[in-house]
Amino acid sequence: MAAFHEIPKIPFEGPDSKNPLSFRHYDENEVVEGKTMKEQFRFSVAYWHTMRGTGADPFGPGTMLRPWEGPEDTVENAANRVRVAFEFSEKLGAPFFCFHDRDVAPEAATLAETNKNLDAVVKVIREEMDRTGIRLLWGTANLFSHPRYMHGAATSCNADAFAHAAAQVKKALEVTQELGGDGYVFWGGREGYQTWWNTDMKRELDHLAAFMHMAVDYAKEIGFTGQFYFEPKPKEPTKHQYDFDAAACINFLRAYGLTDHVKLNLETNHATLAGHNVEHELDYAGYQGFLGSVDANTGDLLLGWDTDQFPTDVYLAAKIMLAFLKYGGLAPGGVNFDAKLRRESFEPVDLFHAHIGGMDCFAKGLKVAAQIRADGELARMLDERYASWNAGVGAEIETGKHDFKTLEKYMLEKGDAEPNRSGRQELFENIVNRYVF
Ligand code: XUL
Ligand code: CO
């Protein structure tokens, strides 16, 4: 039986609609900057939150009402849940999904049995993908929930934990390939440490690099051509996550010769936790060619931890889309809603409200970004701010015609630098606002 039988396919009704189960801005067929919105965003539903989120928090158990869930986490129940997931995404109109291996199928007593469970559920996923045309944005492996990974997976002090993780990623890559996934994500999970006293940092990072090289080698061996992504996060669960932010991740990839194979999957609230804005992370990764995909969500500055709320801030979405348009768009990445419902929003219909809001927010953000780019006023102001580099000594420095001695001569002759001009921050902000309201 259908799980959401009372909910129709979510229609686009335009900005004046008051229907909560409709899109006001996300029209999948509307063309923006040469691509339909469907192609621009490649929206993805995160299986772990949307299908497996229970609403549990450190102070109490789950609250979510999910009538399709059986009393036990059997393969049969998991297969049924897959059908519900695809019914949801189909009605929502989200063209992609993402999953961890352990989100979709239950873990058993041995790796062999667990793999069997996964194969059985993947068969159903394949059927549902073929039925609906919904595709896999990226797959990943959960290398952090099981107690065997308490010290980490690739960076564990226990070599068997590393070996188990390797076997798990091998299988997850095979499954991702079988499902035609466009990518594969490494999020560090517990790859980090709690105390310096018990940690051999160099050894752990060497192991992490060896692990990622094994994944890249195996992908090559089986002909998996999807994009690998590394997902930065500064803390939580460990105090010092090795993959702190874009800069730390890029440095790691460079140091260990992985830059040809791995880009970044940047998550909004992970940037916030690192003390950055997501646009900083996107631009930092983008200008060096590491911009891959985005996990869309938002935090709550008054709570301060990884609350994974659905994005509702149009400014934020506009900045994200501006960054992606600047670097050539999202594909083969996408906008994956790594976001969950509040514990108090426990009814199935809340899943629709959350995703509709996120998709509309990004659609409006894209329109704002495209208009900013089409008008070109901000770009002109930005160029004007750097005008001293467009000619004269600035242009000569940029083209390598100077050194300390010639610049000293230049300045001794001139006496002092030209006076500075106003940064016009408030004017920049006012102009951005013209596009938003
Ligand atoms: C954790 C997180 C993960 C990754 C996938 O904070 O973001 O869900 O996106 O493992
Ligand atoms: Co994420």
Short mmCIF file of C-alpha atoms and ligand atoms in Angstrom, two decimals:
data_model
loop_
_atom_site.label_atom_id
_atom_site.label_comp_id
_atom_site.label_asym_id
_atom_site.label_seq_id
_atom_site.Cartn_x
_atom_site.Cartn_y
_atom_site.Cartn_z
CA MET A 1 0.00 0.00 0.00
CA ALA A 2 1.20 3.47 -0.78
CA ALA A 3 2.59 5.26 2.26
CA PHE A 4 1.70 8.76 1.11
CA HIS A 5 -1.63 8.00 -0.61
CA GLU A 6 -3.20 11.27 0.56
CA ILE A 7 -0.39 13.35 -0.93
CA PRO A 8 -0.42 14.19 -4.66
CA LYS A 9 2.62 14.76 -6.86
CA ILE A 10 3.86 18.18 -5.72
CA PRO A 11 2.98 20.70 -8.44
CA PHE A 12 4.63 24.02 -9.31
CA GLU A 13 2.01 26.70 -8.69
CA GLY A 14 4.02 29.93 -8.74
CA PRO A 15 4.94 32.57 -6.14
CA ASP A 16 1.36 33.45 -5.19
CA SER A 17 0.36 29.93 -4.23
CA LYS A 18 -0.81 29.36 -0.67
CA ASN A 19 -0.93 25.60 -1.12
CA PRO A 20 1.66 24.19 1.32
CA LEU A 21 2.08 21.10 -0.87
CA SER A 22 3.17 23.04 -3.94
CA PHE A 23 6.32 24.73 -5.19
CA ARG A 24 6.33 28.51 -5.44
CA HIS A 25 9.73 28.85 -7.13
CA TYR A 26 10.99 25.40 -8.09
CA ASP A 27 9.73 24.71 -11.58
CA GLU A 28 11.84 21.81 -12.78
CA ASN A 29 11.35 22.83 -16.42
CA GLU A 30 12.21 26.51 -16.05
CA VAL A 31 15.47 27.32 -17.81
CA VAL A 32 17.98 29.43 -15.85
CA GLU A 33 21.40 30.17 -17.35
CA GLY A 34 20.89 27.66 -20.13
CA LYS A 35 19.78 24.68 -18.04
CA THR A 36 16.48 23.60 -16.53
CA MET A 37 16.25 23.93 -12.77
CA LYS A 38 16.19 20.15 -12.60
CA GLU A 39 19.59 20.05 -14.29
CA GLN A 40 21.00 23.01 -12.36
CA PHE A 41 20.31 21.61 -8.89
CA ARG A 42 20.23 17.83 -9.24
CA PHE A 43 18.32 17.76 -5.94
CA SER A 44 18.93 14.71 -3.84
CA VAL A 45 17.13 13.18 -0.86
CA ALA A 46 19.44 11.89 1.90
CA TYR A 47 18.29 8.39 2.79
CA TRP A 48 19.83 8.46 6.27
CA HIS A 49 17.86 11.46 7.48
CA THR A 50 14.68 11.18 5.47
CA MET A 51 14.13 7.44 5.80
CA ARG A 52 16.15 6.56 8.90
CA GLY A 53 15.91 9.69 11.06
CA THR A 54 14.03 8.81 14.22
CA GLY A 55 14.15 12.17 15.97
CA ALA A 56 16.23 10.74 18.82
CA ASP A 57 18.48 13.20 20.65
CA PRO A 58 20.81 12.81 23.65
CA PHE A 59 17.89 13.47 25.98
CA GLY A 60 15.27 11.13 24.59
CA PRO A 61 14.32 8.47 22.06
CA GLY A 62 12.83 8.87 18.61
CA THR A 63 9.49 10.54 18.04
CA MET A 64 8.88 10.04 14.32
CA LEU A 65 5.62 8.49 13.23
CA ARG A 66 6.49 6.17 10.37
CA PRO A 67 3.58 3.78 9.81
CA TRP A 68 5.45 1.80 7.15
CA GLU A 69 8.18 0.68 9.59
CA GLY A 70 7.84 -2.89 10.90
CA PRO A 71 8.68 -3.84 14.49
CA GLU A 72 12.12 -5.21 13.50
CA ASP A 73 14.88 -4.10 11.18
CA THR A 74 14.62 -7.07 8.80
CA VAL A 75 15.59 -7.23 5.14
CA GLU A 76 11.91 -7.38 4.27
CA ASN A 77 11.23 -4.23 6.22
CA ALA A 78 14.24 -2.55 4.61
CA ALA A 79 12.96 -3.51 1.15
CA ASN A 80 9.54 -2.09 1.95
CA ARG A 81 11.18 1.12 3.19
CA VAL A 82 12.97 1.44 -0.16
CA ARG A 83 9.61 1.42 -1.93
CA VAL A 84 8.36 4.14 0.43
CA ALA A 85 11.52 6.19 -0.19
CA PHE A 86 11.00 6.11 -3.93
CA GLU A 87 7.30 6.91 -3.60
CA PHE A 88 8.37 9.95 -1.56
CA SER A 89 11.04 11.15 -4.00
CA GLU A 90 8.75 10.56 -6.96
CA LYS A 91 5.96 12.66 -5.45
CA LEU A 92 8.43 15.35 -4.43
CA GLY A 93 10.10 15.37 -7.84
CA ALA A 94 13.65 14.99 -6.53
CA PRO A 95 15.69 13.34 -9.29
CA PHE A 96 18.48 11.91 -7.06
CA PHE A 97 19.12 10.22 -3.73
CA CYS A 98 22.20 9.49 -1.62
CA PHE A 99 22.79 6.72 0.90
CA HIS A 100 25.23 5.00 3.24
CA ASP A 101 25.43 1.22 2.98
CA ARG A 102 24.00 0.75 6.47
CA ASP A 103 21.08 3.14 5.89
CA VAL A 104 19.49 0.85 3.37
CA ALA A 105 20.11 -2.65 4.74
CA PRO A 106 20.53 -4.03 8.25
CA GLU A 107 23.96 -5.02 9.55
CA ALA A 108 24.20 -8.72 10.54
CA ALA A 109 26.61 -10.70 12.75
CA THR A 110 29.24 -11.20 10.03
CA LEU A 111 30.41 -9.15 7.06
CA ALA A 112 29.34 -11.91 4.66
CA GLU A 113 25.76 -11.91 5.99
CA THR A 114 25.68 -8.11 6.00
CA ASN A 115 26.78 -8.06 2.35
CA LYS A 116 24.01 -10.55 1.55
CA ASN A 117 21.45 -8.25 3.19
CA LEU A 118 22.80 -5.32 1.22
CA ASP A 119 22.60 -7.22 -2.07
CA ALA A 120 18.99 -8.15 -1.40
CA VAL A 121 17.97 -4.55 -0.72
CA VAL A 122 20.05 -3.14 -3.59
CA LYS A 123 18.04 -5.38 -5.91
CA VAL A 124 14.88 -3.57 -4.81
CA ILE A 125 16.61 -0.17 -5.12
CA ARG A 126 17.55 -1.08 -8.69
CA GLU A 127 13.94 -2.00 -9.48
CA GLU A 128 12.64 1.24 -8.01
CA MET A 129 15.28 3.30 -9.86
CA ASP A 130 14.26 1.68 -13.12
CA ARG A 131 10.57 2.23 -12.35
CA THR A 132 10.92 5.92 -11.44
CA GLY A 133 14.03 7.14 -13.32
CA ILE A 134 15.40 8.48 -10.02
CA ARG A 135 19.21 8.26 -9.93
CA LEU A 136 22.00 7.89 -7.38
CA LEU A 137 23.98 11.11 -6.81
CA TRP A 138 26.53 9.41 -4.60
CA GLY A 139 26.97 6.43 -2.37
CA THR A 140 29.01 6.11 0.79
CA ALA A 141 29.80 3.72 3.63
CA ASN A 142 28.94 4.22 7.26
CA LEU A 143 32.32 3.83 8.99
CA PHE A 144 31.34 5.48 12.26
CA SER A 145 28.19 4.01 13.89
CA HIS A 146 29.31 0.47 14.76
CA PRO A 147 31.34 0.19 18.00
CA ARG A 148 34.23 -1.44 16.06
CA TYR A 149 34.86 2.07 14.70
CA MET A 150 35.04 3.77 18.09
CA HIS A 151 38.67 4.81 17.44
CA GLY A 152 37.96 5.66 13.80
CA ALA A 153 38.05 3.48 10.68
CA ALA A 154 41.00 4.26 8.36
CA THR A 155 42.68 6.14 11.25
CA SER A 156 41.94 3.56 13.95
CA CYS A 157 44.69 2.23 16.21
CA ASN A 158 43.11 -1.18 15.53
CA ALA A 159 44.35 -2.51 12.16
CA ASP A 160 41.35 -4.83 11.94
CA ALA A 161 39.02 -1.85 12.02
CA PHE A 162 40.94 -0.50 8.99
CA ALA A 163 40.61 -3.86 7.25
CA HIS A 164 36.89 -4.06 7.97
CA ALA A 165 36.39 -0.52 6.69
CA ALA A 166 38.32 -1.39 3.52
CA ALA A 167 36.09 -4.40 2.89
CA GLN A 168 33.04 -2.22 3.52
CA VAL A 169 34.14 0.50 1.10
CA LYS A 170 35.03 -2.12 -1.52
CA LYS A 171 31.46 -3.40 -1.35
CA ALA A 172 29.98 0.12 -1.21
CA LEU A 173 31.90 1.04 -4.37
CA GLU A 174 30.61 -2.07 -6.13
CA VAL A 175 27.05 -1.22 -5.12
CA THR A 176 27.44 2.44 -6.11
CA GLN A 177 28.68 1.30 -9.50
CA GLU A 178 25.89 -1.25 -9.87
CA LEU A 179 23.37 1.52 -9.24
CA GLY A 180 25.04 3.87 -11.74
CA GLY A 181 26.03 6.38 -9.03
CA ASP A 182 27.56 9.66 -10.18
CA GLY A 183 29.90 9.82 -7.19
CA TYR A 184 31.24 8.41 -3.96
CA VAL A 185 31.73 10.40 -0.71
CA PHE A 186 34.28 10.02 2.05
CA TRP A 187 33.11 11.72 5.18
CA GLY A 188 35.58 11.13 7.97
CA GLY A 189 33.10 9.98 10.59
CA ARG A 190 35.41 9.30 13.52
CA GLU A 191 38.63 10.02 11.59
CA GLY A 192 40.13 12.33 14.17
CA TYR A 193 41.02 12.18 17.84
CA GLN A 194 39.94 13.17 21.31
CA THR A 195 43.32 13.48 23.04
CA TRP A 196 46.80 14.16 21.72
CA TRP A 197 48.28 11.92 24.45
CA ASN A 198 47.07 8.69 22.88
CA THR A 199 47.37 9.72 19.21
CA ASP A 200 50.08 9.16 16.59
CA MET A 201 48.87 11.77 14.15
CA LYS A 202 51.31 11.07 11.31
CA ARG A 203 50.61 7.35 11.39
CA GLU A 204 46.84 7.95 11.35
CA LEU A 205 47.00 10.39 8.43
CA ASP A 206 49.32 8.10 6.48
CA HIS A 207 46.75 5.35 6.98
CA LEU A 208 43.88 7.56 5.85
CA ALA A 209 45.78 8.41 2.66
CA ALA A 210 46.62 4.75 2.01
CA PHE A 211 42.92 3.95 2.48
CA MET A 212 41.81 6.57 -0.03
CA HIS A 213 44.41 5.40 -2.53
CA MET A 214 43.10 1.84 -2.16
CA ALA A 215 39.59 3.13 -2.93
CA VAL A 216 40.82 5.05 -5.99
CA ASP A 217 42.77 1.98 -7.20
CA TYR A 218 39.80 -0.33 -6.72
CA ALA A 219 37.46 2.07 -8.53
CA LYS A 220 39.86 1.99 -11.46
CA GLU A 221 40.02 -1.80 -11.34
CA ILE A 222 36.25 -2.23 -11.53
CA GLY A 223 35.75 0.65 -13.98
CA PHE A 224 33.87 2.93 -11.60
CA THR A 225 34.22 6.39 -13.15
CA GLY A 226 32.12 8.40 -10.68
CA GLN A 227 33.60 11.42 -8.90
CA PHE A 228 35.16 10.89 -5.46
CA TYR A 229 34.40 13.56 -2.86
CA PHE A 230 35.95 14.35 0.51
CA GLU A 231 33.54 16.06 2.96
CA PRO A 232 35.08 18.50 5.46
CA LYS A 233 33.79 18.79 9.01
CA PRO A 234 35.79 20.34 11.86
CA LYS A 235 34.44 18.55 14.92
CA GLU A 236 31.72 16.22 16.10
CA PRO A 237 32.01 13.39 16.82
CA THR A 238 35.73 13.80 17.60
CA LYS A 239 37.26 16.95 19.01
CA HIS A 240 39.80 17.24 16.17
CA GLN A 241 38.46 15.91 12.87
CA TYR A 242 41.33 15.59 10.38
CA ASP A 243 39.09 16.83 7.56
CA PHE A 244 38.52 20.18 9.33
CA ASP A 245 37.63 22.46 6.40
CA ALA A 246 38.24 22.91 2.68
CA ALA A 247 41.79 24.14 3.28
CA ALA A 248 42.73 21.17 5.49
CA CYS A 249 41.17 18.68 3.06
CA ILE A 250 42.86 20.18 0.00
CA ASN A 251 46.18 20.22 1.84
CA PHE A 252 45.73 16.53 2.71
CA LEU A 253 44.84 15.62 -0.88
CA ARG A 254 47.91 17.52 -2.17
CA ALA A 255 50.26 16.08 0.42
CA TYR A 256 49.26 12.53 -0.44
CA GLY A 257 48.92 12.76 -4.24
CA LEU A 258 45.13 12.45 -4.40
CA THR A 259 44.27 15.70 -6.18
CA ASP A 260 43.51 14.07 -9.53
CA HIS A 261 40.87 11.83 -8.03
CA VAL A 262 39.02 13.64 -5.24
CA LYS A 263 36.99 16.86 -5.02
CA LEU A 264 35.08 18.26 -2.07
CA ASN A 265 31.51 17.81 -0.90
CA LEU A 266 30.89 20.97 1.09
CA GLU A 267 28.18 21.09 3.75
CA THR A 268 26.73 24.41 4.88
CA ASN A 269 26.69 23.78 8.59
CA HIS A 270 30.07 22.06 8.59
CA ALA A 271 31.45 25.34 7.25
CA THR A 272 29.73 27.19 10.08
CA LEU A 273 31.15 24.80 12.66
CA ALA A 274 34.62 25.51 11.21
CA GLY A 275 34.09 29.23 11.75
CA HIS A 276 33.55 29.90 8.04
CA ASN A 277 30.65 30.82 5.81
CA VAL A 278 29.81 28.23 3.21
CA GLU A 279 30.53 30.73 0.41
CA HIS A 280 34.07 31.02 1.75
CA GLU A 281 34.46 27.26 1.56
CA LEU A 282 32.92 27.05 -1.91
CA ASP A 283 35.10 29.81 -3.31
CA TYR A 284 38.25 28.51 -1.64
CA ALA A 285 37.64 25.06 -3.12
CA GLY A 286 36.35 26.43 -6.42
CA TYR A 287 39.29 28.56 -7.44
CA GLN A 288 41.60 25.57 -6.97
CA GLY A 289 39.39 23.20 -8.92
CA PHE A 290 38.05 21.20 -5.97
CA LEU A 291 34.40 22.27 -6.02
CA GLY A 292 32.37 19.08 -6.23
CA SER A 293 28.99 18.88 -4.59
CA VAL A 294 27.01 20.41 -1.75
CA ASP A 295 25.24 19.00 1.29
CA ALA A 296 22.53 21.59 1.81
CA ASN A 297 21.37 22.35 5.32
CA THR A 298 21.77 24.99 7.96
CA GLY A 299 22.74 25.16 11.60
CA ASP A 300 21.34 27.19 14.43
CA LEU A 301 23.78 29.69 15.84
CA LEU A 302 22.03 29.60 19.20
CA LEU A 303 22.53 25.84 19.47
CA GLY A 304 25.97 25.64 17.90
CA TRP A 305 26.12 21.94 17.02
CA ASP A 306 25.41 20.05 13.83
CA THR A 307 21.63 20.52 13.87
CA ASP A 308 21.23 19.69 10.15
CA GLN A 309 18.16 21.86 9.62
CA PHE A 310 16.58 22.33 6.22
CA PRO A 311 17.79 25.48 4.43
CA THR A 312 15.34 28.39 4.34
CA ASP A 313 17.65 31.38 3.86
CA VAL A 314 17.44 32.78 0.33
CA TYR A 315 20.64 34.85 0.78
CA LEU A 316 22.51 31.70 1.66
CA ALA A 317 21.09 29.76 -1.29
CA ALA A 318 21.89 32.68 -3.62
CA LYS A 319 25.50 32.71 -2.42
CA ILE A 320 25.82 28.95 -2.89
CA MET A 321 24.39 29.13 -6.39
CA LEU A 322 26.53 32.17 -7.29
CA ALA A 323 29.61 30.22 -6.30
CA PHE A 324 28.59 27.18 -8.34
CA LEU A 325 27.63 29.22 -11.40
CA LYS A 326 30.99 30.99 -11.16
CA TYR A 327 32.79 27.65 -11.38
CA GLY A 328 30.62 26.07 -14.08
CA GLY A 329 27.65 24.53 -12.24
CA LEU A 330 27.11 21.58 -9.98
CA ALA A 331 27.20 18.49 -12.21
CA PRO A 332 28.25 15.76 -11.61
CA GLY A 333 27.54 16.94 -8.06
CA GLY A 334 24.21 18.19 -6.83
CA VAL A 335 22.28 19.72 -3.96
CA ASN A 336 21.84 16.93 -1.44
CA PHE A 337 19.58 17.71 1.50
CA ASP A 338 21.74 16.42 4.32
CA ALA A 339 19.05 17.76 6.63
CA LYS A 340 16.57 16.35 9.06
CA LEU A 341 13.25 17.23 10.58
CA ARG A 342 13.02 18.67 14.04
CA ARG A 343 12.10 16.07 16.62
CA GLU A 344 8.78 17.82 17.14
CA SER A 345 7.87 17.56 13.41
CA PHE A 346 7.03 13.89 13.62
CA GLU A 347 4.32 13.37 10.99
CA PRO A 348 5.13 11.99 7.50
CA VAL A 349 3.74 15.10 5.80
CA ASP A 350 6.47 17.14 7.54
CA LEU A 351 8.98 15.37 5.26
CA PHE A 352 7.26 17.05 2.31
CA HIS A 353 7.13 20.48 3.95
CA ALA A 354 10.85 20.30 4.75
CA HIS A 355 12.01 19.29 1.27
CA ILE A 356 9.59 21.62 -0.56
CA GLY A 357 10.90 24.52 1.54
CA GLY A 358 14.51 23.61 0.80
CA MET A 359 13.93 23.23 -2.93
CA ASP A 360 11.96 26.49 -3.15
CA CYS A 361 14.63 28.31 -1.18
CA PHE A 362 17.32 27.14 -3.62
CA ALA A 363 15.13 27.91 -6.65
CA LYS A 364 14.62 31.49 -5.45
CA GLY A 365 18.33 31.67 -4.61
CA LEU A 366 19.24 30.55 -8.13
CA LYS A 367 16.97 33.19 -9.66
CA VAL A 368 18.61 35.86 -7.48
CA ALA A 369 22.08 34.59 -8.42
CA ALA A 370 21.27 34.52 -12.13
CA GLN A 371 19.89 38.06 -12.01
CA ILE A 372 22.95 39.34 -10.16
CA ARG A 373 25.12 37.78 -12.85
CA ALA A 374 22.97 39.05 -15.73
CA ASP A 375 22.91 42.65 -14.45
CA GLY A 376 26.64 42.62 -13.85
CA GLU A 377 26.57 45.60 -11.47
CA LEU A 378 28.20 43.77 -8.57
CA ALA A 379 30.81 42.31 -10.89
CA ARG A 380 31.60 45.79 -12.19
CA MET A 381 31.90 47.15 -8.65
CA LEU A 382 34.17 44.26 -7.73
CA ASP A 383 36.37 44.89 -10.74
CA GLU A 384 36.46 48.58 -9.90
CA ARG A 385 37.66 47.77 -6.38
CA TYR A 386 40.70 46.04 -7.90
CA ALA A 387 41.21 48.69 -10.62
CA SER A 388 44.76 49.38 -9.44
CA TRP A 389 45.65 45.86 -10.61
CA ASN A 390 44.23 46.34 -14.11
CA ALA A 391 46.93 48.73 -15.32
CA GLY A 392 50.20 50.32 -14.24
CA VAL A 393 52.25 48.77 -11.50
CA GLY A 394 49.45 46.33 -10.50
CA ALA A 395 49.25 44.80 -13.97
CA GLU A 396 53.05 44.66 -14.10
CA ILE A 397 53.20 42.77 -10.77
CA GLU A 398 50.54 40.33 -11.92
CA THR A 399 52.48 39.59 -15.10
CA GLY A 400 55.68 38.94 -13.18
CA LYS A 401 57.60 42.06 -14.27
CA HIS A 402 58.66 43.14 -10.79
CA ASP A 403 60.72 42.10 -7.79
CA PHE A 404 61.48 43.74 -4.43
CA LYS A 405 64.22 45.91 -5.90
CA THR A 406 62.14 47.34 -8.78
CA LEU A 407 59.21 47.92 -6.44
CA GLU A 408 61.46 49.73 -3.98
CA LYS A 409 62.68 51.96 -6.82
CA TYR A 410 59.07 52.61 -7.90
CA MET A 411 58.01 53.58 -4.40
CA LEU A 412 61.11 55.67 -3.63
CA GLU A 413 60.34 57.71 -6.73
CA LYS A 414 56.65 57.99 -5.92
CA GLY A 415 57.08 58.74 -2.22
CA ASP A 416 53.94 56.99 -0.92
CA ALA A 417 51.06 54.75 -1.99
CA GLU A 418 47.92 56.12 -3.60
CA PRO A 419 45.22 56.83 -1.03
CA ASN A 420 42.77 53.96 -0.36
CA ARG A 421 39.18 54.03 -1.53
CA SER A 422 36.11 53.05 0.45
CA GLY A 423 35.30 49.31 0.51
CA ARG A 424 31.60 50.20 0.15
CA GLN A 425 30.46 47.12 2.08
CA GLU A 426 27.08 48.64 2.91
CA LEU A 427 26.49 49.64 -0.71
CA PHE A 428 27.39 46.10 -1.86
CA GLU A 429 24.90 44.72 0.67
CA ASN A 430 22.18 47.17 -0.39
CA ILE A 431 22.61 46.20 -4.02
CA VAL A 432 22.37 42.48 -3.19
CA ASN A 433 19.12 43.27 -1.36
CA ARG A 434 17.66 44.79 -4.53
CA TYR A 435 17.58 41.29 -6.02
CA VAL A 436 16.14 39.63 -2.92
CA PHE A 437 13.27 41.97 -2.06
C1 XUL B 1 27.74 14.03 8.91
C2 XUL B 1 27.49 14.12 7.46
C3 XUL B 1 27.36 12.82 6.76
C4 XUL B 1 27.96 12.78 5.40
C5 XUL B 1 27.89 11.42 4.75
O1 XUL B 1 27.76 15.26 9.55
O2 XUL B 1 27.36 15.18 6.90
O3 XUL B 1 26.01 12.53 6.70
O4 XUL B 1 27.35 13.69 4.55
O5 XUL B 1 28.50 10.45 5.49
CO CO B 2 27.00 15.70 4.90
#
